[in-house]
Structure formats: structure tokens, C-alpha cells
Tab-separated table of C-alpha atoms and ligand atoms in Angstrom:
chain	number	residue	atom	x	y	z
U	1	MET	CA	-0.803	15.626	-26.107
U	2	THR	CA	-0.341	16.499	-22.435
U	3	SER	CA	-2.792	13.798	-21.453
U	4	ALA	CA	-0.828	11.257	-23.547
U	5	ILE	CA	2.462	12.270	-21.898
U	6	ASP	CA	0.839	12.093	-18.455
U	7	LEU	CA	-0.518	8.675	-19.210
U	8	TRP	CA	2.843	7.301	-20.335
U	9	ILE	CA	4.779	8.742	-17.407
U	10	GLU	CA	2.248	7.173	-15.057
U	11	TYR	CA	2.335	3.894	-16.957
U	12	ILE	CA	6.131	3.618	-16.998
U	13	LEU	CA	6.390	4.451	-13.287
U	14	ARG	CA	3.626	2.018	-12.397
U	15	PHE	CA	5.092	-0.728	-14.544
U	16	SER	CA	8.617	-0.351	-13.092
U	17	HIS	CA	7.175	-0.171	-9.585
U	18	LEU	CA	5.257	-3.380	-10.155
U	19	VAL	CA	8.240	-5.250	-11.614
U	20	ALA	CA	10.618	-4.080	-8.856
U	21	GLY	CA	7.977	-4.875	-6.216
U	22	ILE	CA	7.448	-8.388	-7.566
U	23	SER	CA	11.191	-9.083	-7.362
U	24	TRP	CA	11.416	-7.681	-3.840
U	25	ILE	CA	8.419	-9.520	-2.478
U	26	GLY	CA	9.316	-12.615	-4.478
U	27	SER	CA	12.811	-12.811	-2.987
U	28	SER	CA	11.399	-12.023	0.458
U	29	PHE	CA	8.862	-14.888	0.204
U	30	TYR	CA	11.561	-17.180	-1.116
U	31	PHE	CA	13.937	-16.486	1.751
U	32	ILE	CA	11.215	-16.955	4.342
U	33	TRP	CA	10.381	-20.292	2.804
U	34	LEU	CA	14.069	-21.187	2.601
U	35	ASP	CA	14.690	-20.267	6.222
U	36	SER	CA	11.859	-22.455	7.430
U	37	SER	CA	12.862	-25.395	5.208
U	38	PHE	CA	16.434	-26.081	6.346
U	39	MET	CA	17.113	-29.576	7.652
U	40	PRO	CA	20.201	-30.685	9.576
U	41	PRO	CA	22.807	-31.753	6.969
U	42	GLU	CA	22.719	-35.445	6.022
U	43	ASN	CA	26.516	-35.503	6.088
U	44	PRO	CA	27.623	-32.995	8.730
U	45	ARG	CA	29.938	-30.389	7.232
U	46	HIS	CA	32.109	-27.724	8.815
U	47	ASN	CA	30.020	-24.694	9.916
U	48	VAL	CA	26.912	-25.845	8.031
U	49	GLU	CA	23.797	-25.481	10.197
U	50	GLY	CA	21.211	-26.659	7.699
U	51	GLU	CA	20.705	-27.683	4.111
U	52	VAL	CA	17.887	-27.651	1.572
U	53	TYR	CA	17.564	-29.543	-1.709
U	54	MET	CA	15.359	-28.093	-4.415
U	55	VAL	CA	14.388	-28.891	-7.947
U	56	HIS	CA	13.541	-26.188	-10.451
U	57	GLY	CA	13.706	-25.796	-14.199
U	58	GLY	CA	15.302	-29.168	-14.832
U	59	PHE	CA	18.144	-28.913	-12.322
U	60	TYR	CA	18.753	-29.716	-8.679
U	61	TYR	CA	19.972	-27.144	-6.221
U	62	GLN	CA	21.523	-27.468	-2.805
U	63	VAL	CA	21.692	-24.510	-0.430
U	64	ASP	CA	23.601	-24.497	2.850
U	65	LYS	CA	22.855	-22.183	5.736
U	66	ARG	CA	26.065	-21.148	7.397
U	67	LYS	CA	27.921	-18.488	9.268
U	68	ILE	CA	31.114	-17.133	7.831
U	69	TYR	CA	34.376	-17.010	9.693
U	70	PRO	CA	37.769	-15.475	8.895
U	71	GLY	CA	39.363	-17.141	5.868
U	72	GLU	CA	36.004	-18.494	4.624
U	73	ILE	CA	34.671	-15.479	2.806
U	74	PRO	CA	33.380	-16.315	-0.674
U	75	LYS	CA	34.722	-14.333	-3.630
U	76	THR	CA	31.270	-13.367	-4.795
U	77	LEU	CA	28.518	-12.648	-2.320
U	78	HIS	CA	25.065	-11.703	-3.622
U	79	TRP	CA	23.261	-9.029	-1.670
U	80	PHE	CA	19.548	-8.428	-1.990
U	81	LYS	CA	19.067	-4.719	-1.686
U	82	TRP	CA	18.375	-3.178	-5.073
U	83	GLU	CA	14.926	-4.730	-5.469
U	84	ALA	CA	13.797	-2.935	-2.314
U	85	THR	CA	15.467	0.308	-3.271
U	86	LEU	CA	14.065	0.379	-6.789
U	87	THR	CA	10.595	-0.505	-5.540
U	88	TRP	CA	10.689	2.459	-3.193
U	89	ILE	CA	12.139	4.916	-5.701
U	90	THR	CA	9.640	4.066	-8.459
U	91	GLY	CA	6.822	3.985	-5.903
U	92	PHE	CA	7.723	7.339	-4.450
U	93	PHE	CA	7.958	8.971	-7.886
U	94	LEU	CA	4.593	7.492	-8.811
U	95	PHE	CA	3.105	8.764	-5.561
U	96	ALA	CA	4.562	12.248	-6.072
U	97	PHE	CA	3.442	12.302	-9.705
U	98	LEU	CA	-0.147	11.413	-8.896
U	99	TYR	CA	-0.644	12.971	-5.476
U	100	TYR	CA	1.707	15.960	-5.273
U	101	LEU	CA	1.305	17.469	-8.734
U	102	LYS	CA	-1.945	18.922	-10.064
U	103	GLY	CA	-2.595	20.873	-6.880
U	104	ALA	CA	-2.385	17.652	-4.795
U	105	THR	CA	-6.110	17.318	-5.514
U	106	LEU	CA	-6.088	13.551	-5.055
U	107	LEU	CA	-4.526	13.933	-1.605
U	108	ILE	CA	-6.496	16.813	-0.145
U	109	ASN	CA	-10.026	16.572	1.182
U	110	PRO	CA	-11.291	20.159	1.559
U	111	GLN	CA	-14.233	18.857	3.629
U	112	ALA	CA	-11.796	17.461	6.198
U	113	LEU	CA	-8.893	19.896	6.207
U	114	ASP	CA	-8.548	22.612	3.590
U	115	LEU	CA	-4.808	22.285	3.071
U	116	THR	CA	-2.897	24.061	0.327
U	117	GLN	CA	-0.832	21.937	-2.053
U	118	MET	CA	2.389	22.869	-0.219
U	119	GLN	CA	0.898	22.136	3.205
U	120	ALA	CA	-0.319	18.735	2.044
U	121	ILE	CA	3.089	17.867	0.587
U	122	GLY	CA	4.983	19.137	3.647
U	123	LEU	CA	2.701	17.374	6.099
U	124	SER	CA	2.792	14.055	4.269
U	125	LEU	CA	6.605	14.133	3.922
U	126	GLY	CA	6.882	14.997	7.620
U	127	LEU	CA	4.666	12.043	8.513
U	128	ILE	CA	6.685	9.648	6.355
U	129	ILE	CA	10.004	10.698	7.901
U	130	GLY	CA	8.613	11.098	11.447
U	131	SER	CA	7.114	7.599	11.346
U	132	TRP	CA	10.546	6.091	10.889
U	133	PHE	CA	11.865	7.768	14.027
U	134	VAL	CA	8.848	6.698	16.098
U	135	TYR	CA	8.984	3.106	14.829
U	136	ASP	CA	12.763	2.861	15.195
U	137	LEU	CA	12.535	4.159	18.749
U	138	ILE	CA	9.795	1.664	19.659
U	139	TRP	CA	12.008	-1.192	18.431
U	140	ASN	CA	15.253	0.066	19.937
U	141	ALA	CA	16.326	-2.965	21.946
U	142	ASN	CA	18.364	-0.823	24.343
U	143	LEU	CA	15.303	1.215	25.219
U	144	ILE	CA	12.430	-1.254	25.385
U	145	LYS	CA	13.488	-4.723	26.372
U	146	ILE	CA	10.086	-6.429	26.438
U	147	LYS	CA	8.895	-7.456	22.988
U	148	ALA	CA	5.209	-7.391	23.962
U	149	ILE	CA	5.498	-3.688	24.844
U	150	SER	CA	7.075	-2.886	21.472
U	151	ILE	CA	4.312	-4.818	19.699
U	152	PHE	CA	1.630	-3.014	21.694
U	153	LEU	CA	3.143	0.431	21.074
U	154	SER	CA	3.548	-0.303	17.344
U	155	LEU	CA	-0.100	-1.354	17.083
U	156	CYS	CA	-1.224	1.817	18.876
U	157	TYR	CA	0.934	3.930	16.595
U	158	PHE	CA	-0.378	2.344	13.399
U	159	VAL	CA	-4.004	2.542	14.498
U	160	ALA	CA	-3.572	6.209	15.430
U	161	MET	CA	-1.818	6.920	12.133
U	162	ILE	CA	-4.531	5.260	10.046
U	163	TYR	CA	-7.275	7.104	11.902
U	164	GLY	CA	-5.414	10.421	11.796
U	165	LEU	CA	-4.582	10.192	8.094
U	166	THR	CA	-8.204	9.505	7.141
U	167	ARG	CA	-9.235	12.621	9.124
U	168	ILE	CA	-6.623	14.827	7.463
U	169	PHE	CA	-6.474	13.664	3.848
U	170	SER	CA	-8.874	12.266	1.262
U	171	GLY	CA	-9.685	8.571	1.826
U	172	ARG	CA	-7.664	7.573	-1.196
U	173	GLY	CA	-4.788	9.865	-0.214
U	174	ALA	CA	-4.809	8.551	3.375
U	175	PHE	CA	-4.673	4.925	2.207
U	176	ILE	CA	-1.859	5.454	-0.242
U	177	LEU	CA	0.077	7.560	2.256
U	178	MET	CA	-0.165	4.755	4.819
U	179	GLY	CA	1.212	2.469	2.102
U	180	VAL	CA	4.083	4.890	1.433
U	181	ILE	CA	4.798	5.077	5.182
U	182	MET	CA	4.913	1.284	5.560
U	183	GLY	CA	6.975	0.920	2.375
U	184	SER	CA	9.427	3.551	3.629
U	185	LEU	CA	9.786	1.767	6.975
U	186	MET	CA	10.541	-1.423	5.050
U	187	LEU	CA	13.218	0.257	2.946
U	188	LEU	CA	14.803	2.009	5.923
U	189	ASN	CA	14.822	-1.288	7.819
U	190	VAL	CA	16.876	-2.705	4.962
U	191	TRP	CA	19.343	0.179	4.658
U	192	VAL	CA	19.604	1.432	8.237
U	193	ARG	CA	19.226	-1.723	10.305
U	194	ILE	CA	19.771	-4.847	8.210
U	195	LEU	CA	22.550	-4.077	5.722
U	196	PRO	CA	24.919	-2.232	8.124
U	197	GLY	CA	24.727	-5.203	10.542
U	198	GLN	CA	25.606	-7.621	7.778
U	199	ALA	CA	28.397	-5.372	6.501
U	200	LYS	CA	29.824	-5.124	10.031
U	201	MET	CA	29.988	-8.911	10.414
U	202	LEU	CA	31.634	-9.241	7.020
U	203	LYS	CA	34.195	-6.601	7.903
U	204	GLU	CA	35.007	-8.384	11.162
U	205	ALA	CA	35.522	-11.678	9.330
U	206	LEU	CA	37.709	-9.952	6.731
U	207	ALA	CA	39.783	-8.439	9.531
U	208	GLY	CA	40.419	-11.926	10.863
U	209	GLN	CA	38.028	-11.681	13.834
U	210	VAL	CA	35.156	-13.988	14.690
U	211	PRO	CA	32.065	-11.896	13.792
U	212	ASP	CA	29.640	-10.873	16.508
U	213	TYR	CA	26.604	-12.908	15.459
U	214	SER	CA	24.260	-11.225	17.945
U	215	VAL	CA	23.976	-8.551	15.208
U	216	SER	CA	22.346	-11.184	12.993
U	217	LEU	CA	19.503	-11.577	15.454
U	218	LYS	CA	18.851	-7.832	15.486
U	219	SER	CA	18.791	-7.718	11.686
U	220	LYS	CA	16.435	-10.675	11.694
U	221	VAL	CA	13.856	-8.796	13.801
U	222	ARG	CA	13.603	-6.018	11.214
U	223	SER	CA	13.586	-8.473	8.358
U	224	VAL	CA	10.661	-10.290	10.018
U	225	HIS	CA	8.829	-6.963	10.460
U	226	ASN	CA	9.149	-6.374	6.741
U	227	THR	CA	7.318	-9.625	6.068
U	228	TYR	CA	4.412	-8.429	8.226
U	229	PHE	CA	4.147	-5.221	6.242
U	230	ILE	CA	3.854	-7.006	2.901
U	231	PHE	CA	0.135	-7.908	2.935
U	232	PRO	CA	-1.167	-4.586	4.288
U	233	VAL	CA	0.982	-2.692	1.767
U	234	LEU	CA	-0.187	-4.848	-1.140
U	235	PHE	CA	-3.791	-4.402	-0.078
U	236	ILE	CA	-3.370	-0.636	0.068
U	237	MET	CA	-1.837	-0.530	-3.400
U	238	LEU	CA	-4.747	-2.507	-4.823
U	239	SER	CA	-7.372	-0.570	-2.851
U	240	ASN	CA	-6.845	2.284	-5.314
U	241	HIS	CA	-9.000	0.324	-7.733
U	242	TYR	CA	-11.747	-0.253	-5.173
U	243	PRO	CA	-13.304	3.064	-4.162
U	244	GLY	CA	-15.641	1.112	-1.842
U	245	THR	CA	-12.675	0.643	0.527
U	246	TYR	CA	-10.984	4.044	0.766
U	247	GLY	CA	-14.186	5.930	0.002
U	248	HIS	CA	-16.187	4.323	2.812
U	249	PRO	CA	-17.007	6.483	5.854
U	250	TYR	CA	-15.436	3.772	8.037
U	251	ASN	CA	-12.423	3.427	5.773
U	252	TRP	CA	-10.052	3.601	8.741
U	253	ILE	CA	-11.729	0.618	10.443
U	254	LEU	CA	-11.529	-1.335	7.186
U	255	LEU	CA	-7.819	-0.601	6.856
U	256	ILE	CA	-7.073	-1.541	10.461
U	257	ILE	CA	-8.962	-4.841	10.222
U	258	LEU	CA	-7.293	-5.659	6.928
U	259	SER	CA	-3.805	-4.825	8.157
U	260	VAL	CA	-4.182	-6.874	11.335
U	261	SER	CA	-5.767	-9.844	9.515
U	262	GLY	CA	-3.071	-9.656	6.827
U	263	ALA	CA	-0.348	-9.705	9.470
U	264	MET	CA	-1.981	-12.739	11.154
U	265	VAL	CA	-2.098	-14.672	7.881
U	266	ARG	CA	1.530	-13.740	7.323
U	267	HIS	CA	2.414	-14.963	10.802
U	268	THR	CA	1.017	-18.414	10.109
U	269	MET	CA	3.060	-18.496	6.896
U	270	VAL	CA	6.288	-17.484	8.634
U	271	THR	CA	6.065	-19.396	11.897
U	272	LYS	CA	7.446	-22.884	12.213
U	273	ASN	CA	5.012	-23.579	15.009
U	274	THR	CA	1.967	-25.246	13.414
U	275	LYS	CA	-0.010	-24.706	16.654
U	276	GLU	CA	-0.099	-20.991	15.859
U	277	ARG	CA	-2.308	-21.677	12.854
U	278	TRP	CA	-5.265	-20.816	15.112
U	279	LEU	CA	-4.509	-17.228	14.124
U	280	LEU	CA	-6.212	-17.971	10.820
U	281	ILE	CA	-9.535	-18.059	12.699
U	282	PRO	CA	-9.448	-14.426	13.921
U	283	ALA	CA	-8.108	-13.490	10.472
U	284	ALA	CA	-11.167	-15.145	8.872
U	285	ILE	CA	-13.460	-13.406	11.371
U	286	GLY	CA	-11.698	-10.171	10.438
U	287	MET	CA	-12.521	-10.753	6.778
U	288	MET	CA	-16.180	-11.317	7.677
U	289	ALA	CA	-16.142	-8.134	9.750
U	290	LEU	CA	-14.828	-6.342	6.669
U	291	VAL	CA	-17.797	-7.440	4.593
U	292	PHE	CA	-20.076	-6.304	7.394
U	293	VAL	CA	-18.449	-2.895	7.941
U	294	SER	CA	-18.240	-2.133	4.229
U	295	SER	CA	-21.932	-2.906	3.798
U	296	ILE	CA	-22.938	-0.275	6.370
U	297	GLN	CA	-24.531	2.611	4.548
U	298	VAL	CA	-24.027	5.967	6.201
U	299	LYS	CA	-26.478	8.532	4.934
U	300	SER	CA	-25.843	12.169	5.513
U	301	ASN	CA	-28.836	14.470	5.602
U	302	ALA	CA	-26.745	17.537	4.987
U	303	ASN	CA	-28.300	18.280	1.620
U	304	SER	CA	-31.714	16.732	1.811
U	305	GLU	CA	-33.598	19.799	0.646
U	306	MET	CA	-33.861	18.451	-2.898
U	307	PRO	CA	-35.838	15.195	-3.052
U	308	PRO	CA	-34.915	12.902	-5.933
U	309	PRO	CA	-37.637	13.082	-8.567
U	310	SER	CA	-39.424	9.782	-8.874
U	311	GLN	CA	-39.093	9.944	-12.643
U	312	VAL	CA	-35.472	10.745	-13.277
U	313	ASP	CA	-34.851	11.507	-16.958
U	314	PHE	CA	-31.768	12.412	-18.960
U	315	ALA	CA	-32.623	16.124	-18.935
U	316	TYR	CA	-32.458	16.053	-15.144
U	317	VAL	CA	-29.324	13.891	-15.065
U	318	ARG	CA	-27.644	16.240	-17.514
U	319	THR	CA	-28.043	19.152	-15.110
U	320	ILE	CA	-26.364	17.079	-12.389
U	321	VAL	CA	-23.479	16.005	-14.607
U	322	GLU	CA	-22.994	19.543	-15.900
U	323	ALA	CA	-22.836	20.948	-12.396
U	324	ARG	CA	-20.871	18.216	-10.699
U	325	CYS	CA	-18.698	16.461	-13.282
U	326	GLN	CA	-18.033	18.598	-16.322
U	327	ARG	CA	-15.587	20.851	-14.559
U	328	CYS	CA	-13.137	17.976	-15.102
U	329	HIS	CA	-14.855	15.603	-17.538
U	330	SER	CA	-15.757	17.618	-20.617
U	331	THR	CA	-14.293	19.034	-23.794
U	332	HIS	CA	-14.287	22.471	-22.123
U	333	ASN	CA	-12.871	21.743	-18.661
U	334	THR	CA	-12.770	24.697	-16.290
U	335	ASP	CA	-10.702	23.028	-13.557
U	336	GLU	CA	-7.237	24.545	-13.513
U	337	ASN	CA	-5.572	21.262	-12.548
U	338	PHE	CA	-7.421	19.058	-14.988
U	339	LYS	CA	-7.430	20.891	-18.276
U	340	VAL	CA	-7.995	17.630	-20.147
U	341	PRO	CA	-10.467	14.989	-18.976
U	342	PRO	CA	-8.703	12.515	-16.626
U	343	LYS	CA	-8.549	8.948	-17.956
U	344	ASP	CA	-10.175	10.266	-21.143
U	345	VAL	CA	-13.535	10.144	-19.397
U	346	VAL	CA	-15.720	12.749	-21.103
U	347	LEU	CA	-19.241	12.982	-19.717
U	348	GLU	CA	-21.383	15.104	-22.002
U	349	THR	CA	-23.728	12.883	-23.965
U	350	GLU	CA	-26.020	10.042	-22.999
U	351	GLU	CA	-23.846	7.780	-25.146
U	352	GLN	CA	-20.711	8.726	-23.151
U	353	LEU	CA	-22.489	8.118	-19.848
U	354	ARG	CA	-23.569	4.701	-21.092
U	355	LYS	CA	-20.012	3.896	-22.163
U	356	HIS	CA	-18.697	4.485	-18.632
U	357	LYS	CA	-21.791	3.169	-16.880
U	358	ASP	CA	-20.206	0.686	-14.466
U	359	LEU	CA	-17.301	2.958	-13.538
U	360	ILE	CA	-19.583	5.927	-12.933
U	361	ILE	CA	-21.922	3.954	-10.687
U	362	LYS	CA	-18.983	2.617	-8.694
U	363	GLN	CA	-17.215	5.964	-8.397
U	364	VAL	CA	-20.324	7.950	-7.475
U	365	GLU	CA	-21.767	5.344	-5.094
U	366	ASN	CA	-18.520	5.234	-3.156
U	367	LYS	CA	-18.038	8.980	-3.236
U	368	ALA	CA	-14.723	8.662	-5.056
U	369	MET	CA	-16.208	11.079	-7.603
U	370	PRO	CA	-16.580	14.008	-7.872
U	371	LEU	CA	-12.972	14.174	-6.800
U	372	ALA	CA	-12.835	15.291	-3.144
U	373	ASN	CA	-16.431	16.353	-3.806
U	374	LEU	CA	-15.004	19.638	-5.040
U	375	THR	CA	-18.263	20.309	-6.872
U	376	SER	CA	-20.397	19.670	-3.739
U	377	MET	CA	-22.565	16.880	-5.108
U	378	THR	CA	-25.429	16.074	-2.743
U	379	ASP	CA	-26.513	12.589	-1.662
U	380	ASN	CA	-29.802	13.019	-3.479
U	381	GLU	CA	-28.017	13.864	-6.690
U	382	ARG	CA	-25.891	10.758	-6.286
U	383	GLU	CA	-28.977	8.674	-5.764
U	384	ALA	CA	-30.730	10.185	-8.769
U	385	LEU	CA	-27.716	9.745	-11.049
U	386	ILE	CA	-27.147	6.146	-9.990
U	387	LYS	CA	-30.824	5.304	-10.335
U	388	TRP	CA	-30.866	6.640	-13.877
U	389	MET	CA	-27.538	5.024	-14.788
U	390	LYS	CA	-28.878	1.635	-13.697
U	391	THR	CA	-31.719	1.899	-16.194
U	392	LEU	CA	-29.250	2.279	-19.088
A	401	HEC	C1	-12.197	18.089	-9.709
A	401	HEC	C2	-12.144	17.207	-10.830
A	401	HEC	C3	-13.125	16.100	-10.990
A	401	HEC	C4	-14.497	16.143	-10.893
A	401	HEC	C5	-15.360	17.310	-10.534
A	401	HEC	C6	-14.968	14.823	-11.235
A	401	HEC	N1	-13.897	14.000	-11.525
A	401	HEC	FE1	-13.984	12.098	-12.166
A	401	HEC	N2	-11.959	12.004	-12.228
A	401	HEC	C7	-11.110	13.019	-11.841
A	401	HEC	C8	-9.752	12.497	-11.826
A	401	HEC	C9	-8.498	13.276	-11.453
A	401	HEC	C10	-9.818	11.151	-12.229
A	401	HEC	C11	-8.671	10.163	-12.369
A	401	HEC	C12	-8.481	9.482	-11.046
A	401	HEC	C13	-7.404	8.440	-11.106
A	401	HEC	O1	-6.289	8.753	-11.495
A	401	HEC	O2	-7.719	7.311	-10.729
A	401	HEC	C14	-11.214	10.882	-12.492
A	401	HEC	C15	-11.673	9.651	-12.918
A	401	HEC	C16	-13.005	9.373	-13.145
A	401	HEC	C17	-13.506	8.135	-13.691
A	401	HEC	C18	-12.650	6.960	-14.138
A	401	HEC	C19	-12.281	6.119	-12.980
A	401	HEC	C20	-11.373	4.959	-13.348
A	401	HEC	O3	-11.058	4.198	-12.422
A	401	HEC	O4	-10.989	4.820	-14.521
A	401	HEC	C21	-14.876	8.217	-13.722
A	401	HEC	C22	-15.843	7.157	-14.210
A	401	HEC	C23	-15.242	9.516	-13.194
A	401	HEC	N3	-14.073	10.189	-12.856
A	401	HEC	C24	-16.528	9.955	-13.056
A	401	HEC	C25	-16.880	11.190	-12.540
A	401	HEC	C26	-18.240	11.617	-12.343
A	401	HEC	C27	-19.464	10.793	-12.680
A	401	HEC	C28	-18.179	12.876	-11.833
A	401	HEC	C29	-19.324	13.738	-11.408
A	401	HEC	C30	-20.310	13.162	-10.580
A	401	HEC	C31	-16.763	13.233	-11.714
A	401	HEC	N4	-16.017	12.169	-12.133
A	401	HEC	C32	-16.290	14.441	-11.257
A	401	HEC	C33	-11.447	14.303	-11.533
A	401	HEC	C34	-12.768	14.749	-11.370
């Protein structure tokens, strides 16, 4: 019963997060495309800077890009803010549900830093909130006037964050937390920097003044930043299903390469300057570097006292599974946080191991399981289990 309730809460949160995220990213992509597609109006019209004609679903649409001045304010103005807000809210609840409850076991890596549940929650919340202040300071136009310096400082901050998080938390926890941090920066950009600027201009126009359009440019900077966050954030969200990424010993290098390559690809999509397409080359090299880094096998000799038997049989495998997995994956779980087997994965019989063969190999190879290696599985045991599983 509890496992069914857990499953449905997770499903509903994930589903709403996905739907809200699709609408946010969809409208963001659409507006970027729109912005880069405006042409000077065929028949010049008052205050109209550009126009676009589109066809969709059997009708033709014309959109004008314009500034508004006193006396020209439309009755109905559509704002795009709830997609972002709902994406964040559902995402944060999902994050808290999976990573803060149940002893924060998915977030903590006792081999890195043996945090308590409360410490892990406090530290991660502090990092999410603190990151906004650091980022906002770096991009405060009154403080740092040279864009290249802000870009450089931002890069340093993100690299340090990614490295630091993977040293403090579990690989999976570090990745998702970086995603939450970037997502939170995106939402705060919308609410703290973009919307108030737009509201101010509207208020000025309503009060009969010519709005100060320099505010538009400031809002635009943050809106452009949000587009650069999209690919890294999406990658992080999907990486959850690929333990080979977050579980790799060089997971932080993988995440840095992916984030930078993603941002480069995004740049070529956003920029109007076709000459900047050369950025796709370093992005492609980055992707090749990813394949290379992720193929590096790092062997630890910490527990090499037990050589894997050349003839691994089920009797031997059963002792490994009993010792390392059944605390959480059996009909008699002893783990206080996982009283019922997560994802309904019960690992007691040969038949059950066969049923989950591919998942087990993937999870154990990439050290995603045992969770946070709470049961201290050795490399030799991993090797033996995988070897046997492959013969199934
Ligand atoms: C401390 C508890 C714990 C231990 C020990 C543990 N697991 Fe898990 N396992 C979990 C949790 C929690 C999940 C669900 C993770 C998630 O939500 O993606 C899980 C999920 C899985 C899955 C399903 C993954 C998926 O994507 O559907 C497999 C397979 C698995 N574990 C195998 C193992 C094996 C094999 C061992 C022993 C070598 C093991 N686990 C040890 C807690 C544990």
C-alpha cells in the first residue's frame, strides 16, 4: 500500500513537472525563434519594428514586434510566467519527495561526507539560495561593467559548484541538485529581474509617460541566460536514467563538458550571426570527449583481498546479493528507510535476478547500486555478480 501511494505521488509530480516544463521550454524556444525571425514591415506602420507571418493549423498569423507608448496599451496582455513557476514548484516538490524524505539516502554519500538528513537538506537549500545571490551579483550591471568578466566569473562559479557538489553529495544527488540550482536561477530571473522590469515599463506607459526602454535590455540579458540553462538542465534531468553519467568517478568532468557543449549549441541556435556556427565544432569535440571520459575505467584496489572465483555460480552470487542488496530489495527488508522494495525490485531468487538482468548490470556496473554503497559492496563482488548475470 505505502509503495503504491509513493509511486503515485512520484508519478503525479513527475508528470506535472514534465507537462509544465514542456510548456515553459516550448514557449521559450518559440519566442527565441520569433525574435530572430522578424523582418522590417512590408507596409511601415506606427511603432512597428518588425513583423512575422506564420502558418499553423490551417490559419495564417501575423505578429508585430513593437514598443508600447501611453494611450496604446492593449486591453488584454498575455504574460508568460506561470509555466516557469509551475515547472519549478512541481520540480521542487519532486526533488524534496525523492531526495529529502527517506533519510535523504539518495542525496547523501557516506563515503564522501557523512551528513545527517537535516544537514544534507540544510546544506542543499543553502546552496540553492546562495547561488542566486552569487549569480545575481556577478551579473549586476552596476558592479561589473565588462560582459567578458561576468561570463568568466559565472563559468568559474559553475565549474566550482559542479566539482564541489560531486565531492559533498552522491553523484546522482549532486547532478540533480545542480539541476535544481540552475532551474531556480531561471525562475528567479523571471520573477526578480524580468517581470518587474516589464511591469515598470507598463506602469510608466499607463501613467502617461514614455517608458524607459533601457529596462528591456536588462531583462533581455536574463532571458537570454535562461536559454543557455535549458540544455544543461534537460541533460541533468535525463541523466537520472543513466547511472553511467552521475555514477562515473569523473562525473563532474562529464557534467562540465556537457553543460558547456550544450550552451554552445544553444548559442548557435539563438545567434543571428551565422559566422558563429563554428561553435558547433568545439561542441562536437566536447561530445567526443564525453565518450572518451565516460569510457575510462577507474579501478579501486580498496577491497582486493577477495579474488573473484573463476567459476561463479548462483550459490556464490546469492551470498553477495544477500549481503549487499537484500537490505532494501527483499520481502524482509531491514533498511529503516526502505521498508518495501524500491521500484518493486525484489532480488531473492534466480528467476527475479534474471527478470531484472539488464537493470542490475547497469546499476551495479555504474555503482548506482547498492544505493550510496551503504552495504559496502567491493569491486570484486561487482565483477563477480556482473559476470554471472551476463551468463543468464
Ligand atoms: C540502501 C538501500 C538499497 C540497497 C542496499 C540496494 N538498493 Fe537498489 N534501489 C534502492 C532504491 C532507493 C532504488 C530506487 C531508486 C530510484 O528511485 O531510482 C533502487 C533501485 C534499484 C533498481 C531499479 C533501478 C531502476 O532504474 O528501475 C535495481 C535494478 C536495483 N536497485 C538493484 C540493486 C542491486 C543489484 C543491489 C545490490 C547489489 C541494490 N540494488 C542494493 C535502494 C537500494
